[in-house]
Tab-separated table of C-alpha atoms and ligand atoms in Angstrom:
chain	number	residue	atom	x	y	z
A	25	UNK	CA	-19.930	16.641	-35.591
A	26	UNK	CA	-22.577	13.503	-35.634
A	27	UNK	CA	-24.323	13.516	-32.276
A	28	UNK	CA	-25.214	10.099	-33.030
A	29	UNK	CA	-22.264	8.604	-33.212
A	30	UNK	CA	-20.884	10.232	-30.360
A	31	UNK	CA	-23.622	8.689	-28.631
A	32	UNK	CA	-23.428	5.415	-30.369
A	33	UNK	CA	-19.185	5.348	-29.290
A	34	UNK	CA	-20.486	6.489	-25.528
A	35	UNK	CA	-23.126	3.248	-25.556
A	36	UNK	CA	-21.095	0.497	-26.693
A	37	UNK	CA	-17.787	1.874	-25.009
A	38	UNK	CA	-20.073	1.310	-21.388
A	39	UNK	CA	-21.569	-1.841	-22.945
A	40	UNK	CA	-17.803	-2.732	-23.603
A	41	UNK	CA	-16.489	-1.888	-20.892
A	42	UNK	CA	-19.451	-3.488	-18.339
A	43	UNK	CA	-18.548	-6.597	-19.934
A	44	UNK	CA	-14.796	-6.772	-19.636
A	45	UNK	CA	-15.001	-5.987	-15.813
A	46	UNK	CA	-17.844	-8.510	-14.803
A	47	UNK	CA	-15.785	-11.266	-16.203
A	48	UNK	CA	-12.964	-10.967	-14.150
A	49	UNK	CA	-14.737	-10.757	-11.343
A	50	UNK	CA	-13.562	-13.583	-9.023
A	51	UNK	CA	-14.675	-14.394	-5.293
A	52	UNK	CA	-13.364	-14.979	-2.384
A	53	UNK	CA	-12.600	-18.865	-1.820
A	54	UNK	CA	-10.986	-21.236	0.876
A	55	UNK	CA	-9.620	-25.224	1.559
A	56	UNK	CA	-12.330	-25.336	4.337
A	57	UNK	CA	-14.116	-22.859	6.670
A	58	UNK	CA	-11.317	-22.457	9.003
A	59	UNK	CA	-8.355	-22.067	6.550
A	60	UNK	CA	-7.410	-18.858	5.022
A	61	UNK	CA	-9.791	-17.023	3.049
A	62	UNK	CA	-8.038	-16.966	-0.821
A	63	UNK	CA	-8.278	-14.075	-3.357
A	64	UNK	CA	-6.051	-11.924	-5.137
A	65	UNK	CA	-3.415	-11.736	-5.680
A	66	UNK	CA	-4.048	-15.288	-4.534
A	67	UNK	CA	-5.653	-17.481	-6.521
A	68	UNK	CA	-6.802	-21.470	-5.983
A	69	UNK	CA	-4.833	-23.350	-8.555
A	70	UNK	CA	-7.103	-25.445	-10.035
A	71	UNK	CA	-10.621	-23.992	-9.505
A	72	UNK	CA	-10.306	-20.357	-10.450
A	73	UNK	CA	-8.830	-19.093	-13.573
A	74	UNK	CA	-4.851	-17.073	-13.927
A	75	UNK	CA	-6.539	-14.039	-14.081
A	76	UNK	CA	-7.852	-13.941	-10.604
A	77	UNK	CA	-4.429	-14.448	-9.332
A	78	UNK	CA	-0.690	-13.201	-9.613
A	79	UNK	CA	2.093	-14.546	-10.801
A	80	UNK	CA	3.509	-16.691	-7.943
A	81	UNK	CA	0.371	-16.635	-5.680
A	82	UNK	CA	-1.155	-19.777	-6.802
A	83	UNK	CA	-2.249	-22.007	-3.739
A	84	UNK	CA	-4.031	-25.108	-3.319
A	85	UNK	CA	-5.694	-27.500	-1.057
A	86	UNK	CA	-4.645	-31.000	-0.100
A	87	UNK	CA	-6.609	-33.951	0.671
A	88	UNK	CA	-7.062	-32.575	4.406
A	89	UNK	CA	-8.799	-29.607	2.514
A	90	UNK	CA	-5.714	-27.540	3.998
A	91	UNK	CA	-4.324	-24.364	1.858
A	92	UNK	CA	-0.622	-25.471	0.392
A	93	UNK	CA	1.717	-23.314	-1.595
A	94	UNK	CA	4.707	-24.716	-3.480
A	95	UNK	CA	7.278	-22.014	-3.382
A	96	UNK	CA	9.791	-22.757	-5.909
A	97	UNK	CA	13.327	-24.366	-4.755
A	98	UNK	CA	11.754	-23.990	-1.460
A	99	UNK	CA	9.105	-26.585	-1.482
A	100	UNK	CA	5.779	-27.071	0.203
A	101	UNK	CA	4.456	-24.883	2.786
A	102	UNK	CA	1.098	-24.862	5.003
A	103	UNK	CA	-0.715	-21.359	4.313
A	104	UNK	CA	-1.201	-20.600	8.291
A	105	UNK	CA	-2.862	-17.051	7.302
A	106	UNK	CA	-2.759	-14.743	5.174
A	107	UNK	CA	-3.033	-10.562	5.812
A	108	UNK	CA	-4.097	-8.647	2.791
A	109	UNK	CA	-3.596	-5.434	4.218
A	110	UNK	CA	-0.392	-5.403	5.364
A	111	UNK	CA	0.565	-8.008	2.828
A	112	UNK	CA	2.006	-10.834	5.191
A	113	UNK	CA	1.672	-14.440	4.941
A	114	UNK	CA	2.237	-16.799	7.699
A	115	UNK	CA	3.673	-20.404	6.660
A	116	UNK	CA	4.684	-23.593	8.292
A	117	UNK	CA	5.880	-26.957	7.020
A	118	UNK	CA	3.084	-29.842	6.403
A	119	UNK	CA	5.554	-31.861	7.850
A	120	UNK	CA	5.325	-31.048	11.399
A	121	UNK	CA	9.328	-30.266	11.296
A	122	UNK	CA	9.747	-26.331	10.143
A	123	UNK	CA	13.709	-26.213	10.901
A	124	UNK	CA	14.423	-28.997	8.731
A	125	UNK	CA	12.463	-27.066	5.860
A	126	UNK	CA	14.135	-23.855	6.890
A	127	UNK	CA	17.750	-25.267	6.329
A	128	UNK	CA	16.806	-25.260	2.267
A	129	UNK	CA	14.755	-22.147	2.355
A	130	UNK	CA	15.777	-19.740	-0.431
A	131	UNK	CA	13.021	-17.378	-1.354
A	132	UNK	CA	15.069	-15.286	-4.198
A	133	UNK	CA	12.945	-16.719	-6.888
A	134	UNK	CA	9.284	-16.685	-4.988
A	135	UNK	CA	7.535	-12.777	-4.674
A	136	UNK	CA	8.065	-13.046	-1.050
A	137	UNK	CA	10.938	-12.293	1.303
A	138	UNK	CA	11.017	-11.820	5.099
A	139	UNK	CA	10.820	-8.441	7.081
A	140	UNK	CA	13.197	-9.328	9.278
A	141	UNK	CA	15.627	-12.489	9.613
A	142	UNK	CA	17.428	-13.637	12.459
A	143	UNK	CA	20.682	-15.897	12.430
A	144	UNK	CA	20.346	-19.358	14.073
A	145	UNK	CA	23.069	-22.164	14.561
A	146	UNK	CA	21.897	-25.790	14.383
A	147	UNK	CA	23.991	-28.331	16.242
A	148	UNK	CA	24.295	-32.536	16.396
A	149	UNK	CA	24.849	-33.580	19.475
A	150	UNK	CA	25.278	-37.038	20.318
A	151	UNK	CA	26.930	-36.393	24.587
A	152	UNK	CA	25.842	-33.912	25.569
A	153	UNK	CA	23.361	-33.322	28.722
A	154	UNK	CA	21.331	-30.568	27.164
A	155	UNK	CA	18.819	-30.839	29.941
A	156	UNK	CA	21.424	-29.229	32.279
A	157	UNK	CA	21.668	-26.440	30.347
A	158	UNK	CA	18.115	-25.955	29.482
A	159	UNK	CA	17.942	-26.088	25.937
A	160	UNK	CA	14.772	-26.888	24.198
A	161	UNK	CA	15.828	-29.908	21.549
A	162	UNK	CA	14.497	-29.912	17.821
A	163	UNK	CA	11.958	-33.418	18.268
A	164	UNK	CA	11.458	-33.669	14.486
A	165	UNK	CA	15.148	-33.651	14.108
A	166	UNK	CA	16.591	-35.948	16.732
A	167	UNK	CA	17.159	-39.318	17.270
A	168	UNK	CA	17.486	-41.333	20.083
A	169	UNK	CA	21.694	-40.897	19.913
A	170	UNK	CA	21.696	-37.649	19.093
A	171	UNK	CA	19.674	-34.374	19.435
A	172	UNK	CA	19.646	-31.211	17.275
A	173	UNK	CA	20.271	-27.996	18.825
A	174	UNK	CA	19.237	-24.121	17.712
A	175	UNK	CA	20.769	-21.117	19.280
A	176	UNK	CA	20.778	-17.781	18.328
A	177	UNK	CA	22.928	-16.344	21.562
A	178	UNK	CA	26.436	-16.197	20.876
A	179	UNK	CA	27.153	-17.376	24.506
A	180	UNK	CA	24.956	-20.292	24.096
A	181	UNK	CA	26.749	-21.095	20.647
A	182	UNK	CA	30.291	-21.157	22.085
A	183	UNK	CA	29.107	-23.202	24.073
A	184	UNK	CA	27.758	-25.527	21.667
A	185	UNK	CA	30.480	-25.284	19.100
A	186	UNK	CA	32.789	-27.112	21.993
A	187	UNK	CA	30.170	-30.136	22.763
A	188	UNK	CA	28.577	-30.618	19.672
A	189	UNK	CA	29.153	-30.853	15.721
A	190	UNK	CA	27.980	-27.786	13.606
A	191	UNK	CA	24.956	-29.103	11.003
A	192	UNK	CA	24.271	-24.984	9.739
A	193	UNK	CA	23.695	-21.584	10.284
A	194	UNK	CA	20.316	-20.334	8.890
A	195	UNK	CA	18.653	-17.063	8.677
A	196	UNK	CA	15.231	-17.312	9.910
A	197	UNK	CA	12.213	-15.298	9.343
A	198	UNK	CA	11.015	-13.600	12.646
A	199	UNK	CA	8.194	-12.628	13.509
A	200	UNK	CA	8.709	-9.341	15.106
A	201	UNK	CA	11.126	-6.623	14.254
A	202	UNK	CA	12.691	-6.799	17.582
A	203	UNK	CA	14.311	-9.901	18.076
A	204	UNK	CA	16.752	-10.327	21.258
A	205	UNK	CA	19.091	-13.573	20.911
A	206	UNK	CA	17.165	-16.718	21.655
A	207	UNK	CA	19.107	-19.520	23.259
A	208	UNK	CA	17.444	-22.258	22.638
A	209	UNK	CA	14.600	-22.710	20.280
A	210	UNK	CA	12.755	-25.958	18.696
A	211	UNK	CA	12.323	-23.247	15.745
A	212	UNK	CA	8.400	-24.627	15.441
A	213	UNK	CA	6.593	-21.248	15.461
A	214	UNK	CA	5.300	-20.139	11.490
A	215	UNK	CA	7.509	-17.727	9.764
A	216	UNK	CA	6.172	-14.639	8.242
A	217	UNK	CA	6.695	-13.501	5.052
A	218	UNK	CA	5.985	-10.274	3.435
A	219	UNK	CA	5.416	-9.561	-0.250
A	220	UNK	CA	5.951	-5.860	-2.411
A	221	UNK	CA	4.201	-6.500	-5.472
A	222	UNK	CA	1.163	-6.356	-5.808
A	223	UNK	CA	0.719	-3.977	-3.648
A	224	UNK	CA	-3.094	-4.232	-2.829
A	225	UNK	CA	-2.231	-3.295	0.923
A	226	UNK	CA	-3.916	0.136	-0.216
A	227	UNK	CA	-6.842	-0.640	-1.715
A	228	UNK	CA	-7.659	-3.598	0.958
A	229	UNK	CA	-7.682	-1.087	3.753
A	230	UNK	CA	-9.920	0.998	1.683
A	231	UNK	CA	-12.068	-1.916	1.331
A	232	UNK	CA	-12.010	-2.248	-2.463
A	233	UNK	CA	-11.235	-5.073	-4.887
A	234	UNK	CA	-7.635	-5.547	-5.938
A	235	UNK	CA	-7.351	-7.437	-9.073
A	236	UNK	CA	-5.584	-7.411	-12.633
A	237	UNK	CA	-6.327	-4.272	-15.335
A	238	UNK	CA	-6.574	-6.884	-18.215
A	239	UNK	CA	-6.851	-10.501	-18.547
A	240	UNK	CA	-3.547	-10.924	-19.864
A	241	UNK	CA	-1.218	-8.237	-18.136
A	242	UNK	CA	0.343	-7.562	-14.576
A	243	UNK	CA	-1.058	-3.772	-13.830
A	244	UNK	CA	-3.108	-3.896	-10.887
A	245	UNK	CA	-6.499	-1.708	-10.150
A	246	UNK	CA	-8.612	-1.308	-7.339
A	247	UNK	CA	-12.002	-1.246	-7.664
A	248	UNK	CA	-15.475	-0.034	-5.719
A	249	UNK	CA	-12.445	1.353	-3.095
A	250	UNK	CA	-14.088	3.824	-0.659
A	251	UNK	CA	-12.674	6.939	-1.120
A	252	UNK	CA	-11.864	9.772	1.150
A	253	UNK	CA	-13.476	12.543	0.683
A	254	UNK	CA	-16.255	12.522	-2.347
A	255	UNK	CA	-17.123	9.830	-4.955
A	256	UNK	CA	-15.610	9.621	-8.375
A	257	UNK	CA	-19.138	10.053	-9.789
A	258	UNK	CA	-20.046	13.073	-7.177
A	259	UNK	CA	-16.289	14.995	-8.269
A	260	UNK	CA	-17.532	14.181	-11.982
A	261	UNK	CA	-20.848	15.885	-11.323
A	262	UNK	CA	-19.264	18.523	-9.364
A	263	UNK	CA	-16.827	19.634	-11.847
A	264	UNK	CA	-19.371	19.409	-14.777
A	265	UNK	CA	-22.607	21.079	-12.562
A	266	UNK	CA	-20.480	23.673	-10.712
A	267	UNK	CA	-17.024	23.659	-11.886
A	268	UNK	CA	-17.825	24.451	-15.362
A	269	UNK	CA	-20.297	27.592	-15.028
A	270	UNK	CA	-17.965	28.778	-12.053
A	271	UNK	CA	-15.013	29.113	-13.990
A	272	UNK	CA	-17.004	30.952	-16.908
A	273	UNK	CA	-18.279	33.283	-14.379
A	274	UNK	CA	-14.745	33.760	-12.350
A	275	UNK	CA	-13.061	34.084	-16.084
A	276	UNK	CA	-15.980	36.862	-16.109
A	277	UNK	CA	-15.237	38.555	-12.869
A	278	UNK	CA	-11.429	38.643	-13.972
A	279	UNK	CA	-12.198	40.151	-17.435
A	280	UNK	CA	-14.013	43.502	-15.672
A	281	UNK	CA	-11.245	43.769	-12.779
A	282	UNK	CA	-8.658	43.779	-15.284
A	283	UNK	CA	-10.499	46.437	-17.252
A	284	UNK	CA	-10.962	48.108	-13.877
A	285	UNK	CA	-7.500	47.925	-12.426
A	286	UNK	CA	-6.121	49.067	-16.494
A	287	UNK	CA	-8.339	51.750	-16.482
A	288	UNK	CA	-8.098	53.202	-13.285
A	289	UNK	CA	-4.399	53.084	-12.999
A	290	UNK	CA	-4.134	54.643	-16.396
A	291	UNK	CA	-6.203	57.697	-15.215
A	292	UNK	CA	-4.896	58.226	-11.894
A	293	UNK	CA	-1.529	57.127	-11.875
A	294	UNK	CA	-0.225	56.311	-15.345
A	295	UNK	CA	3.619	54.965	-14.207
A	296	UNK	CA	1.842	52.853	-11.926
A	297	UNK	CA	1.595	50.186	-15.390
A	298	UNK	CA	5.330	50.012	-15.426
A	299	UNK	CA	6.023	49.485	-12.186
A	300	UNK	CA	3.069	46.998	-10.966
A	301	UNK	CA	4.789	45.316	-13.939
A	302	UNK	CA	8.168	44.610	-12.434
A	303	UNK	CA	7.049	44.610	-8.790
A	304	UNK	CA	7.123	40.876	-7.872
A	305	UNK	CA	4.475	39.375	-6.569
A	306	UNK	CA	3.813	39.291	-3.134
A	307	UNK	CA	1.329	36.218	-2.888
A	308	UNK	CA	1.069	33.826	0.158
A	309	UNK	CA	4.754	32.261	1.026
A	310	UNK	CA	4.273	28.509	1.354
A	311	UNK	CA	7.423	28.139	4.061
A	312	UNK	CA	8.535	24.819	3.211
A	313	UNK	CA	12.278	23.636	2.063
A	314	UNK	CA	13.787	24.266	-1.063
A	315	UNK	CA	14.086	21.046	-3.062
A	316	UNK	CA	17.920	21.603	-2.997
A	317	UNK	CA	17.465	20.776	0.545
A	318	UNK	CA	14.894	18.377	1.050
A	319	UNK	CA	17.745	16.488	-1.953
A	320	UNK	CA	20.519	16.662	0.622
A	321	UNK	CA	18.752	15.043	3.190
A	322	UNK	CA	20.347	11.643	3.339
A	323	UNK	CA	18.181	8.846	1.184
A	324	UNK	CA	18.117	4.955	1.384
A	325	UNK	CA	16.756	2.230	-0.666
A	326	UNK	CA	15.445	-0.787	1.807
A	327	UNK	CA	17.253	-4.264	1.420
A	328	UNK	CA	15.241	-7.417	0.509
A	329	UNK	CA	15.283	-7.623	4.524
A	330	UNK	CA	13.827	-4.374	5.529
A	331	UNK	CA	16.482	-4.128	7.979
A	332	UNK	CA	15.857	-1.026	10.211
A	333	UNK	CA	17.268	-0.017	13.403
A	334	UNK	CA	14.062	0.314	15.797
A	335	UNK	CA	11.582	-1.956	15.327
A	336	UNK	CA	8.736	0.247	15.864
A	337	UNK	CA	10.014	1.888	12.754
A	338	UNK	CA	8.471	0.086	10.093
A	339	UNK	CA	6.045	2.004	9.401
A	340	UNK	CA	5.957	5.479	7.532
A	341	UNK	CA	4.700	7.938	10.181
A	342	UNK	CA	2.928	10.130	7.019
A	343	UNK	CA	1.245	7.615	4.688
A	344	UNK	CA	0.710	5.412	7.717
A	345	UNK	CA	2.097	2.232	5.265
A	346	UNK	CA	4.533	-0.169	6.276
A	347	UNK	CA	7.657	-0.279	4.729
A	348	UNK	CA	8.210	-2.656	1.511
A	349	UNK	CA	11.513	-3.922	0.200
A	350	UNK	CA	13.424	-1.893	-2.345
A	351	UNK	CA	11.560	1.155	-1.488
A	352	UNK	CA	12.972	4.554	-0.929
A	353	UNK	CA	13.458	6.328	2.649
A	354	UNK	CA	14.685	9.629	3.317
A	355	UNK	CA	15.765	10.636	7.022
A	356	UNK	CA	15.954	13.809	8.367
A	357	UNK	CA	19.979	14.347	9.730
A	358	UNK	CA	18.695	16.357	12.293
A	359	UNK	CA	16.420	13.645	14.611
A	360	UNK	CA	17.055	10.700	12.415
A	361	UNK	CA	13.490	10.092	11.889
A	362	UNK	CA	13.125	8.043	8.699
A	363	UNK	CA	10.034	7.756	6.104
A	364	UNK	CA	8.757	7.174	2.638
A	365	UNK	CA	11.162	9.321	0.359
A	366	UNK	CA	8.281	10.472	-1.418
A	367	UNK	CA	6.214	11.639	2.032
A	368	UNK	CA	8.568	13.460	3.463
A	369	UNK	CA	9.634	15.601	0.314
A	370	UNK	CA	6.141	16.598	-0.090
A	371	UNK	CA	5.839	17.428	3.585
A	372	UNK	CA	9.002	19.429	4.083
A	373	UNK	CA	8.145	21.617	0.729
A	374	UNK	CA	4.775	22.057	2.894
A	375	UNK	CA	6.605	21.969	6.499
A	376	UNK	CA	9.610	22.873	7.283
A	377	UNK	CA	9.614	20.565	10.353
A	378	UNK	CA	9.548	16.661	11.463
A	379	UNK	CA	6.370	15.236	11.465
A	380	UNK	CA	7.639	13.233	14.337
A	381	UNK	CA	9.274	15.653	16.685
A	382	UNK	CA	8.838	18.728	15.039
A	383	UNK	CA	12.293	19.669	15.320
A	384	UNK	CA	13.123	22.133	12.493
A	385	UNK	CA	15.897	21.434	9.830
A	386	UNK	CA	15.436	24.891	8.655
A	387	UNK	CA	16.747	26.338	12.231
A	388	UNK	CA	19.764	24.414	12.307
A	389	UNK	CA	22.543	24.531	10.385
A	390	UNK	CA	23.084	21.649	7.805
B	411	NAG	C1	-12.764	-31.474	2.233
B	411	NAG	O1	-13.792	-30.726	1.631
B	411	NAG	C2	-14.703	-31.495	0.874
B	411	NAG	C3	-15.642	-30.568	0.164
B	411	NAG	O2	-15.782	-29.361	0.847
B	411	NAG	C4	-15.410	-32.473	1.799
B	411	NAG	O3	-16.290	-33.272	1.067
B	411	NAG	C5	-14.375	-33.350	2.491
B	411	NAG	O4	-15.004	-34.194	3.436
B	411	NAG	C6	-13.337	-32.502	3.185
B	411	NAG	N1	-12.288	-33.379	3.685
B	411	NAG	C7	-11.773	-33.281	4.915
B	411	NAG	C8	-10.702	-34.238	5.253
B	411	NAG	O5	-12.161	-32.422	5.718
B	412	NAG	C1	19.115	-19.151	-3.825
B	412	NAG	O1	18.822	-19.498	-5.165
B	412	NAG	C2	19.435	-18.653	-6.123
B	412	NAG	C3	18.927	-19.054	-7.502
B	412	NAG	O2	18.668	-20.416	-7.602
B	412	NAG	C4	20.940	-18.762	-5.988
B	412	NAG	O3	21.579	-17.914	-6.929
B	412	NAG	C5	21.349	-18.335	-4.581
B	412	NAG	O4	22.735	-18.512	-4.405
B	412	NAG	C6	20.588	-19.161	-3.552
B	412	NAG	N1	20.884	-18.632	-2.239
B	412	NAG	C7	21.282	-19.380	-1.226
B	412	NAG	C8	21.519	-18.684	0.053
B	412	NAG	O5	21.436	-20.585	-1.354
B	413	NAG	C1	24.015	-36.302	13.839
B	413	NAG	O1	25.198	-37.025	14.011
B	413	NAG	C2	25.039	-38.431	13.875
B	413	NAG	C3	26.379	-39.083	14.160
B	413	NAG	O2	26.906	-38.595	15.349
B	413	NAG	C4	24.584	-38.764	12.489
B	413	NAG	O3	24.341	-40.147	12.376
B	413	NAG	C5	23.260	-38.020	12.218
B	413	NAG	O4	22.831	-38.221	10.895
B	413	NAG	C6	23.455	-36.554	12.462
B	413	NAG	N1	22.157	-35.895	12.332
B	413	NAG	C7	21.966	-34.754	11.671
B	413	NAG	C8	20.576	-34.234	11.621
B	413	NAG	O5	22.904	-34.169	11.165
B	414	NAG	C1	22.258	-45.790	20.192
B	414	NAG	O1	23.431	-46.166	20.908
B	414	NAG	C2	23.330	-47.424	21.535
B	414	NAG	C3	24.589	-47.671	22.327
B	414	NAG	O2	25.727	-47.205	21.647
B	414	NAG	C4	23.134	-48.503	20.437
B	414	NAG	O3	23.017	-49.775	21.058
B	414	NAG	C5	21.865	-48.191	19.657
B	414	NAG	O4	21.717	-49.126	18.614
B	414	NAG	C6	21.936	-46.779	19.096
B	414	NAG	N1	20.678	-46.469	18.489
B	414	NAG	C7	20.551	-46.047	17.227
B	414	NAG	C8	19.162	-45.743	16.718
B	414	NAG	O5	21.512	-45.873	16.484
B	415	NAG	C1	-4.358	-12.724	-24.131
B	415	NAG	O1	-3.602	-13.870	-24.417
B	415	NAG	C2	-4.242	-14.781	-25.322
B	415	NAG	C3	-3.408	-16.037	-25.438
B	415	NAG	O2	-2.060	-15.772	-25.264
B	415	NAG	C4	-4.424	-14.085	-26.687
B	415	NAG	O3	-5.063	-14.934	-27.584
B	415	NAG	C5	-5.248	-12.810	-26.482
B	415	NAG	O4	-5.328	-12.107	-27.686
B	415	NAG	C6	-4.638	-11.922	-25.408
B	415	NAG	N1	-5.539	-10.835	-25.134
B	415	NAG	C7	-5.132	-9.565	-25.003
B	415	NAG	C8	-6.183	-8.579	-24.685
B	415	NAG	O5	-3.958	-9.257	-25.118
């Protein structure tokens, strides 16, 4: 084996590899002080190159130096704000007139999609005293005949659907999880969208730098991400410096207790070989489930809408990460608390309780 060219590999590989990530470094960006701060997977159109962004993510500023996004078959949107960490965007029309914008939205071909959506009805109504009733009319919509309703109580809709001509029903983006029926809305407030890939959500909260692996692909990595617990470059040192003369030394210690242990059982007890042999061993029990179990427990993948029950369940109780479209829950049958598929299986082989409640599946009959 050359030592120099291992050496010479090792030199140009950092050289390399130095060079590769400095390029694709991009930073942080806005419209104007008070707008959004932009970076990936968002990326300003026209001043930064693809690679900074994601496919989809491209935004850009309009003569008011406000942050746009053109979300195909969906039009032009306002970029309100935008929450790395938990992935949300907040969007409103440029137009002043959001409900007329959210009869065409249709976000199948954009990355995002909304956490939760609830039903509206949209009315014309030319005599009709609205005051009376109390309903809130849609300005940007109405003319001085006629003024357009929204109503999301059923009561309230009846009602409607006997004064007034139907223009749609739409399903809107809420805000919160919870949403009671509204009867009567101007439908102004920004809706919130969510996206699932990337997911950077991670490595934001751990304060790193998402971007892409390679100029030209679509695999993410997080870099200069604080870690829990000790630095790559400590574990590397640690493993190397202790690691390797430690398990020399317990490979060592092993070598002369085997001897030991054959010897002395050979002298003092010589069946002892034969049945130390086929006693099992008798090593710590880890008292988790059986994976035959943890498998029965009843598994679901999330819609595009995230649709849960309880609003305060959107959010995995183990990995602490809200829940992201198409991704796999598991609940346990017995307290029907839900999480990540892939938390709770490697809890329950741990635990044989509920994080939550700590009710035990094991106790109870399935
Ligand atoms: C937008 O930003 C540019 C450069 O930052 C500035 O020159 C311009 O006056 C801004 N326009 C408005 C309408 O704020
Ligand atoms: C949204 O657009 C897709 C593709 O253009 C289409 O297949 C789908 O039917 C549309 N959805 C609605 C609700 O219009
Ligand atoms: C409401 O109805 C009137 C006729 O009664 C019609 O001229 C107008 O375009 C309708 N407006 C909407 C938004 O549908
Ligand atoms: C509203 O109705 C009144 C009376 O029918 C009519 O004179 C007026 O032109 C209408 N206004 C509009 C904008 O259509
Ligand atoms: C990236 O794409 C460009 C143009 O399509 C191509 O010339 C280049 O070789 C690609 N680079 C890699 C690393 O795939």
């Amino acid at each position: 084996m050359n030592i120099n060219k291992v050496l010479t590999f090792l030199f140009f590989h950092f050289i390399f590899n130095f060079r590769i990530t400095s390029a694709q470094i991009c930073s942080n960006s806005f419209c104007r002080r008070t707008e959004p701060i932009i970076r990936f997977p968002f990326r300003l159109e026209n001043l930064q190159p693809n690679s900074c962004g994601y496919p989809g993510f491209d935004l850009f500023c309009d003569a008011f130096n406000e942050t746009l996004i053109d979300l195909p078959n969906s039009g032009t949107f306002t970029v309100q704000s935008i929450d790395y960490e938990s992935q949300n965007i907040w969007l409103n029309d440029p137009d002043h007139c959001l409900p007329r914008r959210l009869l065409q939205l249709n976000l199948s071909t954009t990355p995002f999609n909304a956490y939760f959506y609830q039903d509206f009805t949209l009315f014309n109504c030319s005599a009709f005293d609205y005051a009376r009733y109390r309903f809130d009319p849609i300005g940007c919509m109405s003319e001085e005949n006629y003024t357009v309703l929204a109503s999301s109580d059923e009561t309230a809709i009846r009602l409607l659907e006997s004064r007034c001509s139907l223009i749609a029903a739409v399903a809107v983006p809420a805000q919160l999880g919870f949403v009671e029926p509204v009867m009567t809305s101007d439908l102004a407030g920004d809706i919130r969208l969510t996206w699932g890939s990337p997911r950077c959500g991670r490595c934001e909260e751990r304060r790193g730098r998402c971007g892409l692996r390679s100029v030209n692909g679509t695999e993410i990595e997080c870099r200069n991400a604080a870690r829990r617990g000790i630095p790559r470059f400590a574990r590397y040192t640690i493993v190397i410096g202790i690691g390797l003369p430690g398990f020399l030394l317990g490979l060592g210690f092993l070598y002369l207790i085997c001897i030991r242990v054959h010897n002395s059982s050979r002298q003092r007890h010589p069946v002892m070989e034969f049945s130390m042999a086929v006693v099992p061993h008798s090593t710590t029990t880890i008292s988790g489930l059986d994976g035959s179990t943890i498998d029965s427990y009843p598994k679901t993948v999330l819609g595009e809408s995230c649709r849960l029950s309880k609003p305060e369940n959107n959010t995995c109780s183990i990995c602490l990460s809200e829940y992201m479209p198409k991704e796999t829950l598991r609940s346990i049958p017995e307290c029907q608390h839900c999480f990540h598929a892939e938390c709770i299986d490697e809890w329950l082989r741990l635990n044989p309780s509920c994080p939550v409640c700590r009710n035990s599946p094991k106790s109870s009959p399935s």
